[in-house]
PDB file of C-alpha atoms in Angstrom:
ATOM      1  CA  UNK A 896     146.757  66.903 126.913  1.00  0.00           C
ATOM      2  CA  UNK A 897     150.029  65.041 127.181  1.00  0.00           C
ATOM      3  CA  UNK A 898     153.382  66.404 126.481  1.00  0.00           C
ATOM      4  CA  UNK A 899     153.585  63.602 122.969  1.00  0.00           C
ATOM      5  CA  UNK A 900     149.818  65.213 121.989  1.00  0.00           C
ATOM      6  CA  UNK A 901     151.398  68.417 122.435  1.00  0.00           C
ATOM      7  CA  UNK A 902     154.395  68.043 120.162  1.00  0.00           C
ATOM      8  CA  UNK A 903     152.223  66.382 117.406  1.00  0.00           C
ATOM      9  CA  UNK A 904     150.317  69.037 117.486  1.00  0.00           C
ATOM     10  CA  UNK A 905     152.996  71.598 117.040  1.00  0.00           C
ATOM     11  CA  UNK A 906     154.631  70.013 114.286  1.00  0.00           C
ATOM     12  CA  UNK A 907     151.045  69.193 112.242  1.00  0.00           C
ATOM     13  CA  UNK A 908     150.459  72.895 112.236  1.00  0.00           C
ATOM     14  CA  UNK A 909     153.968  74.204 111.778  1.00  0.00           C
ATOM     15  CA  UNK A 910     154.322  71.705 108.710  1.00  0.00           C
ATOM     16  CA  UNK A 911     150.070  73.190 107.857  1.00  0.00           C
ATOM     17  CA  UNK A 912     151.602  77.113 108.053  1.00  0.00           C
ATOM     18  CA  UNK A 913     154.628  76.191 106.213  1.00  0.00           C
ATOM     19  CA  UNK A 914     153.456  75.272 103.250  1.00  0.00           C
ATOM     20  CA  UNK A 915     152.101  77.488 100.340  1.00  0.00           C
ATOM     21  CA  UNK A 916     149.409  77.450  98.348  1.00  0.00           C
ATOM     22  CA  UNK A 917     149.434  74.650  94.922  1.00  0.00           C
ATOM     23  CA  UNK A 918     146.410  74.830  93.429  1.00  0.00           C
ATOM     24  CA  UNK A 919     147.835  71.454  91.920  1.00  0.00           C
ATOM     25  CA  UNK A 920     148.032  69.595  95.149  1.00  0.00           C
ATOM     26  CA  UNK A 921     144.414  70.672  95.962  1.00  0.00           C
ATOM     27  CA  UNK A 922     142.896  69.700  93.030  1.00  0.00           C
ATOM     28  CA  UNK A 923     144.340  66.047  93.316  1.00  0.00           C
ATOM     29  CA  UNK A 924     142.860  65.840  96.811  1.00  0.00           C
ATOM     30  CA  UNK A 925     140.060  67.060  95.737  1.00  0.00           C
ATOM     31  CA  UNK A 926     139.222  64.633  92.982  1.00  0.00           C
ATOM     32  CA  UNK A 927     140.875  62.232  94.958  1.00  0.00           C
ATOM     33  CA  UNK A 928     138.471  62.515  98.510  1.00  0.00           C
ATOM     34  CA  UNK A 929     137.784  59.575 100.416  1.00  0.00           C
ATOM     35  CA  UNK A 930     134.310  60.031  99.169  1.00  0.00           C
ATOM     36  CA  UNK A 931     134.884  60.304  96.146  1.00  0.00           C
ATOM     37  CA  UNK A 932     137.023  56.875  95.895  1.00  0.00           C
ATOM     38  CA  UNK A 933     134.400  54.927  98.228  1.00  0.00           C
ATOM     39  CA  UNK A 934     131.805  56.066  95.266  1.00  0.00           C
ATOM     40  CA  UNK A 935     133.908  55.071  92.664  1.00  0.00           C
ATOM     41  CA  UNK A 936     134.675  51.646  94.078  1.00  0.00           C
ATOM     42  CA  UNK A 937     131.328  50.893  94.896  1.00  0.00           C
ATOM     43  CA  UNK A 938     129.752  51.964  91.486  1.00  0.00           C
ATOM     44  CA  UNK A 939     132.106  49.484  89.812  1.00  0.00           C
ATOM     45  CA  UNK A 940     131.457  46.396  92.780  1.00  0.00           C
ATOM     46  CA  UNK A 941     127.924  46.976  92.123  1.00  0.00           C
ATOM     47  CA  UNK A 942     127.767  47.238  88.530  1.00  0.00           C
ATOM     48  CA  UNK A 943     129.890  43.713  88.459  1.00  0.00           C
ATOM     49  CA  UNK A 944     127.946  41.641  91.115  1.00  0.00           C
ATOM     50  CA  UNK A 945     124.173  43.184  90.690  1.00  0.00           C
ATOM     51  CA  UNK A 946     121.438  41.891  88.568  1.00  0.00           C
ATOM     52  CA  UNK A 947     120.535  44.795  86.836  1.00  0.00           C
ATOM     53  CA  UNK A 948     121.529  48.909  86.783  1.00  0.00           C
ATOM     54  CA  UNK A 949     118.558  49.324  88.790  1.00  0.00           C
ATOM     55  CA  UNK A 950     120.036  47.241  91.288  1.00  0.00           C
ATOM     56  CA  UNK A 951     123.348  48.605  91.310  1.00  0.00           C
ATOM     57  CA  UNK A 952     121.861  52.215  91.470  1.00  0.00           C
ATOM     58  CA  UNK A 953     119.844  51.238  94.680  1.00  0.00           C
ATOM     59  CA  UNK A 954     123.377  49.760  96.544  1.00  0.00           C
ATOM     60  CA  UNK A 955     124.677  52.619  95.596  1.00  0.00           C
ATOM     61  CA  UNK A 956     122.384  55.227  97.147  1.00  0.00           C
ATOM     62  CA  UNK A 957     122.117  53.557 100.251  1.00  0.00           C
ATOM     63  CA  UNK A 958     125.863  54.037 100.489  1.00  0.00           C
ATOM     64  CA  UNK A 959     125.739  57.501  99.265  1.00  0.00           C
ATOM     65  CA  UNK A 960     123.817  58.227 101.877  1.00  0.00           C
ATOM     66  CA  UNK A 961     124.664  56.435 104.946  1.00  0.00           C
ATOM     67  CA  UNK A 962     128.488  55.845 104.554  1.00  0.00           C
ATOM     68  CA  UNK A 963     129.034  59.385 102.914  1.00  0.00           C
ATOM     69  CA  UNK A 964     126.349  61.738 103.344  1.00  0.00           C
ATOM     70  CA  UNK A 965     125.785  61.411 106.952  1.00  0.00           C
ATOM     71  CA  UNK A 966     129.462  61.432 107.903  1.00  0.00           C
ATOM     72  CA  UNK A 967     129.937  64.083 106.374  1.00  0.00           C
ATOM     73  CA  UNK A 968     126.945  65.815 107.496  1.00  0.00           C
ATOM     74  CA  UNK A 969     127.956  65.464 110.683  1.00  0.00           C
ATOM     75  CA  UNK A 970     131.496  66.673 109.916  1.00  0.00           C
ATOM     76  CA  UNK A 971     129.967  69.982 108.440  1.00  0.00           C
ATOM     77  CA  UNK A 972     127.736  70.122 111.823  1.00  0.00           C
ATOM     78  CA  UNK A 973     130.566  70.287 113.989  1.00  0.00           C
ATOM     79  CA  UNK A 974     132.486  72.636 111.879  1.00  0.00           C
ATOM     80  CA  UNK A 975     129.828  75.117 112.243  1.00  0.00           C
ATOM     81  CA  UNK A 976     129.293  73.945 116.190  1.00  0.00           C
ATOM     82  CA  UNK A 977     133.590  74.894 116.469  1.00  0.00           C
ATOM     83  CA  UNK A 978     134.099  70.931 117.638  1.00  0.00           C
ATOM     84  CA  UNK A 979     135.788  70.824 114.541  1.00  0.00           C
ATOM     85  CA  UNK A 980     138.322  73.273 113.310  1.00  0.00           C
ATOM     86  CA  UNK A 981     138.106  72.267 109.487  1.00  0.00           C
ATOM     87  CA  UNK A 982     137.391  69.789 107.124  1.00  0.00           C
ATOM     88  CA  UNK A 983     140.604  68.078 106.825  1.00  0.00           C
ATOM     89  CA  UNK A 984     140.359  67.728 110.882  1.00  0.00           C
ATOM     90  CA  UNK A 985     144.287  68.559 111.324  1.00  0.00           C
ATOM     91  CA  UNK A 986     143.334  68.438 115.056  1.00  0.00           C
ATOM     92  CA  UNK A 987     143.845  64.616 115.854  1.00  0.00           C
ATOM     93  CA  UNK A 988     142.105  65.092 119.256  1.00  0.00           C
ATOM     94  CA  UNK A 989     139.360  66.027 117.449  1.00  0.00           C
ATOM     95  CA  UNK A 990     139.505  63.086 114.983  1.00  0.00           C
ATOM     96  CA  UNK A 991     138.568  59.866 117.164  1.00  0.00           C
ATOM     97  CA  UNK A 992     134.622  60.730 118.143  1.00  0.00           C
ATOM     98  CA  UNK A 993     134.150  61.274 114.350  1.00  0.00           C
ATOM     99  CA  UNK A 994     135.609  57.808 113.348  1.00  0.00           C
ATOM    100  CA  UNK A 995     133.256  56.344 115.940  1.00  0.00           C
ATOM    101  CA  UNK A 996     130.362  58.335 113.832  1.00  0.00           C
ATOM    102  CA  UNK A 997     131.810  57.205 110.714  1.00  0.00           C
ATOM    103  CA  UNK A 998     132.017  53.677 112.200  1.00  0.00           C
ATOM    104  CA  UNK A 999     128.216  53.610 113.305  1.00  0.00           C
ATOM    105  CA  UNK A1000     127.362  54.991 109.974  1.00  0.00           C
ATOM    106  CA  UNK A1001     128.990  51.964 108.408  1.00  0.00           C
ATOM    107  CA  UNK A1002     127.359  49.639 110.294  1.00  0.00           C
ATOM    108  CA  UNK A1003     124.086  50.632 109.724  1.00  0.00           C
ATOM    109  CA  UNK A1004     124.886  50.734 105.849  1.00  0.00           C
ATOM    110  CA  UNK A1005     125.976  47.385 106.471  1.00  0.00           C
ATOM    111  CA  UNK A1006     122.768  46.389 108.156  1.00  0.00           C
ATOM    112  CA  UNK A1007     120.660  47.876 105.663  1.00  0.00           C
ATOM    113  CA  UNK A1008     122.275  46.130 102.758  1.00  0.00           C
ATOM    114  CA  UNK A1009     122.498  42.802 104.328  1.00  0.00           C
ATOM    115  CA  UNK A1010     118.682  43.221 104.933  1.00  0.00           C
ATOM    116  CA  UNK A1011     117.793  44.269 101.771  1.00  0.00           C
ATOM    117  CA  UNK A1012     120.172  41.451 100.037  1.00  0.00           C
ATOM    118  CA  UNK A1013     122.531  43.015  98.622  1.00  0.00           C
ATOM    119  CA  UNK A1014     125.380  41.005  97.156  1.00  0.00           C
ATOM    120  CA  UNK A1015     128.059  39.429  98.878  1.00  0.00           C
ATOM    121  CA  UNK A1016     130.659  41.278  97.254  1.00  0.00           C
ATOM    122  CA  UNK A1017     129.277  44.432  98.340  1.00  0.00           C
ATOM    123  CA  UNK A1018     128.782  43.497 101.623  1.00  0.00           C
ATOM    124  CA  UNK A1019     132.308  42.383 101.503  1.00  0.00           C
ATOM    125  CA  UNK A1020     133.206  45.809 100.235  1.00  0.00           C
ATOM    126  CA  UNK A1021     131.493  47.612 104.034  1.00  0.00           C
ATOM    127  CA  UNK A1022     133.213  45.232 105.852  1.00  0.00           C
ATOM    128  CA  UNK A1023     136.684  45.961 104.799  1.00  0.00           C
ATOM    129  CA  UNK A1024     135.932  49.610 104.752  1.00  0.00           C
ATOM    130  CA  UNK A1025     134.221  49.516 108.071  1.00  0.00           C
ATOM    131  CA  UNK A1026     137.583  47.180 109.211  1.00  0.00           C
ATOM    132  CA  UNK A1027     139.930  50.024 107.435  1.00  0.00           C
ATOM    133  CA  UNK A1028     137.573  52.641 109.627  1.00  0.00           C
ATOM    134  CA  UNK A1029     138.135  50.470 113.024  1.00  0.00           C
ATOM    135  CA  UNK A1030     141.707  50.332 112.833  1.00  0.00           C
ATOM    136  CA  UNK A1031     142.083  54.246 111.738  1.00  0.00           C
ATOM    137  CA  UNK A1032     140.175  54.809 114.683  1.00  0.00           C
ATOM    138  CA  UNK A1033     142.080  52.590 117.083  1.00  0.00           C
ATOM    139  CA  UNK A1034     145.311  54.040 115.241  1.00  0.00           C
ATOM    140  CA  UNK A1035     144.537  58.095 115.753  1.00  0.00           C
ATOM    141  CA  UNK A1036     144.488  57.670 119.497  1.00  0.00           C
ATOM    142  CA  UNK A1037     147.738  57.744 119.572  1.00  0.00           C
ATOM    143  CA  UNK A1038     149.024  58.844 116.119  1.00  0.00           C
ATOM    144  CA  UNK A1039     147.557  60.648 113.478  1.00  0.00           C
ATOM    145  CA  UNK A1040     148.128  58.368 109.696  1.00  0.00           C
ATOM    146  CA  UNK A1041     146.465  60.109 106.386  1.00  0.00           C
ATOM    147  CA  UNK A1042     142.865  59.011 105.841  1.00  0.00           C
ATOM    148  CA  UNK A1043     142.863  59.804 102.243  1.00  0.00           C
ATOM    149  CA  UNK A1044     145.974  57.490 101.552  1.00  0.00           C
ATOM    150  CA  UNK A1045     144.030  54.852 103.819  1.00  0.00           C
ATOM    151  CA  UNK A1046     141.271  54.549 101.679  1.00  0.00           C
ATOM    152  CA  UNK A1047     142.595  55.376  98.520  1.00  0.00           C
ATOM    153  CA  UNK A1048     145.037  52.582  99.236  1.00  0.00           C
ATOM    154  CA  UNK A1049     142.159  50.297 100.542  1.00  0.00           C
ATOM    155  CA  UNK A1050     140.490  51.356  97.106  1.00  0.00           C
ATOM    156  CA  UNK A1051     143.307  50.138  94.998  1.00  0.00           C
ATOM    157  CA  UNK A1052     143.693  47.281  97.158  1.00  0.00           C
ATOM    158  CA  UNK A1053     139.843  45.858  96.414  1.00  0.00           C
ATOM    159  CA  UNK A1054     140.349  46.858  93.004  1.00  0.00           C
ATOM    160  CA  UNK A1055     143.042  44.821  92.553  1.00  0.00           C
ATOM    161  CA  UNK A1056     141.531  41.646  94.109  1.00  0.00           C
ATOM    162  CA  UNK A1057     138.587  42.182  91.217  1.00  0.00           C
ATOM    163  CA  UNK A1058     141.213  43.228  88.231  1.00  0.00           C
ATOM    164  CA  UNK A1059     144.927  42.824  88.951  1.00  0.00           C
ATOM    165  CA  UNK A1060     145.012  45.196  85.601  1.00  0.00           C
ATOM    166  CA  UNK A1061     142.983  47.591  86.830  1.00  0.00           C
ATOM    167  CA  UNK A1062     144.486  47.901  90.074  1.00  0.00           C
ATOM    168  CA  UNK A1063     148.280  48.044  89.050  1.00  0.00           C
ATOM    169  CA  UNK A1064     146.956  50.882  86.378  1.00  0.00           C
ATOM    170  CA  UNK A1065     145.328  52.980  89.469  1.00  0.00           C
ATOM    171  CA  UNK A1066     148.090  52.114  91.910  1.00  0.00           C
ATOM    172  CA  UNK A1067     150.116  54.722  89.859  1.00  0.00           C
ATOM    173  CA  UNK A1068     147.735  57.347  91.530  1.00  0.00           C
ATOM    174  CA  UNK A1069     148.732  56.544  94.969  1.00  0.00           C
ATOM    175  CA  UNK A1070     152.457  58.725  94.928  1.00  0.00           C
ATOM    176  CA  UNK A1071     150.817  61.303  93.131  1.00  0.00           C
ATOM    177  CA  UNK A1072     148.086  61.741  95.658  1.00  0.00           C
ATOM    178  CA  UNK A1073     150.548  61.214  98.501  1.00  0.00           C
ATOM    179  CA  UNK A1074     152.399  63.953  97.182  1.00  0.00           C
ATOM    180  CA  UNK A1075     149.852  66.430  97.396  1.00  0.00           C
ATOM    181  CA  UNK A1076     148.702  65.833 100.566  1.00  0.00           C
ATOM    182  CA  UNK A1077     152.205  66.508 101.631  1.00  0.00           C
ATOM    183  CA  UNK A1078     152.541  69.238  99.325  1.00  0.00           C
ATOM    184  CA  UNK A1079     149.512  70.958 100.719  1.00  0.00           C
ATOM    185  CA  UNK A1080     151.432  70.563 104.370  1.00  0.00           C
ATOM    186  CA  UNK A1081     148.677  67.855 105.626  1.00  0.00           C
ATOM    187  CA  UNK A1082     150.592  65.121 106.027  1.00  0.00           C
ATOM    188  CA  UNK A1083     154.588  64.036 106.598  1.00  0.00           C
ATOM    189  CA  UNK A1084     155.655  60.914 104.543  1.00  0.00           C
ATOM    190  CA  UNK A1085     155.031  58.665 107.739  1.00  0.00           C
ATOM    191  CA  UNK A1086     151.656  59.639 108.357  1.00  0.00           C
ATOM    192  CA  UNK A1087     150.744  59.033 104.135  1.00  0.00           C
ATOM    193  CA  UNK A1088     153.195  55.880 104.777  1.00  0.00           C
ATOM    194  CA  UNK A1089     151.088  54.596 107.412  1.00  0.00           C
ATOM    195  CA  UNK A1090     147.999  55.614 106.460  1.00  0.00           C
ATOM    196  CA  UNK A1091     148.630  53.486 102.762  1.00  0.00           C
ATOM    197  CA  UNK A1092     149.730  50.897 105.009  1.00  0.00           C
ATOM    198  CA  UNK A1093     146.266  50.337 107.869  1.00  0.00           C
ATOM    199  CA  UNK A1094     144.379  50.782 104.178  1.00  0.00           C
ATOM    200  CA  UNK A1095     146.043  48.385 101.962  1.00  0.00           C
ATOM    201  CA  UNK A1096     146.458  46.136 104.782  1.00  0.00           C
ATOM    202  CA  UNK A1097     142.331  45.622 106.443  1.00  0.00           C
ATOM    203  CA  UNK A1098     140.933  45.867 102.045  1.00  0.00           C
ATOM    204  CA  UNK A1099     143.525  42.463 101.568  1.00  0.00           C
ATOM    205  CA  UNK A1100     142.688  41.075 104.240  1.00  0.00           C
ATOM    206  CA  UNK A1101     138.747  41.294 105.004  1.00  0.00           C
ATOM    207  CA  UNK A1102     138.013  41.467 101.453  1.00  0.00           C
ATOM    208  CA  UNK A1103     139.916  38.916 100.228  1.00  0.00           C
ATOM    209  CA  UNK A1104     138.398  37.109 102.842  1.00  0.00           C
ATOM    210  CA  UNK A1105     134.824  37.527 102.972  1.00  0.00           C
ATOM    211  CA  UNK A1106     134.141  38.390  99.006  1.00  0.00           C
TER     212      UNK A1106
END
């Protein structure tokens, strides 16, 4: 481990012990997961672009399920295995083989869906998230950035494209869920900075894009 790793290290978990409990702060991250927003979005992309509820229920499952469920099954697997040394994965040398599982994941989601012809809004949707994935990846090699600003930001980002309204209204989310992930002693501003950045940034432009 280099001498850079080490320091990172030090100062994620001397910022981690610092910081005392806020009941608060864990609630907002709590509602606020990255699983919870991916959901979220993609119940209201389906419900616009789908035929039918039925429809939109079936996108959404086979999201559910490969983008969320087996991520985090695996997550929960390596916890228990000690690869992992908790959920929020405060380790970043323990962070990049589980973005490449998260990425596969993705792309089998997106396989599935494209196969079972789902529409091209919601494919649009798994490619910017799976783009938003690829660059947190490439991006925690080296530095570790705040995955649930990343996607919350992405979230906001997408929503925006669909309803400028909408978006600016749950933009005003973003500081407050920044703030408790730095409150909690997860993150310093940069890394919630630069995670809302690599977010924002692959949502406007692969979704834009490709929707």
């Amino acid at each position: 481990m280099s001498e850079t790793t080490d320091q990172s290290l030090h100062k994620d978990l001397a910022r981690l012990n610092r910081a005392t409990i806020s009941r608060p702060a864990r609630l907002v991250a709590a509602v606020l997961t990255p699983a919870n927003v991916v959901l979220g979005l993609l119940a209201y992309v389906s419900l616009k672009y789908s035929s039918s509820w039925l429809a939109a229920t079936g996108w959404w499952l086979i999201t559910l399920v490969l983008v969320v469920g087996v991520p985090y099954a695996i997550l929960f697997r390596a916890i228990r295995a000690g690869k992992v040394a908790d959920r929020q994965v405060v380790r970043r040398e323990q962070r990049p083989w589980l973005f490449a599982a998260a990425i596969t994941c993705v792309i089998v989601a997106l396989g599935v869906l494209a196969l079972a012809g789902a529409p091209r809004q919601i494919i649009a949707l798994i490619v910017a998230m799976l783009s938003g994935l690829v660059a947190m990846g490439a991006v925690t090699l080296v530095w570790k950035a705040s995955m649930h600003l990343a996607v919350a930001s992405g979230a906001v980002t997408v929503l925006a494209i669909e309803n400028p309204t909408a978006g600016l209204i749950a933009a005003l989310v973003l500081p407050v869920l920044a703030w408790s992930r730095w409150r909690d002693g997860r993150h310093s501003l940069a890394q919630l900075i630069g995670g809302g950045i690599i977010g924002a940034g692959a949502a406007a432009a692969v979704y834009y894009l490709t929707r």
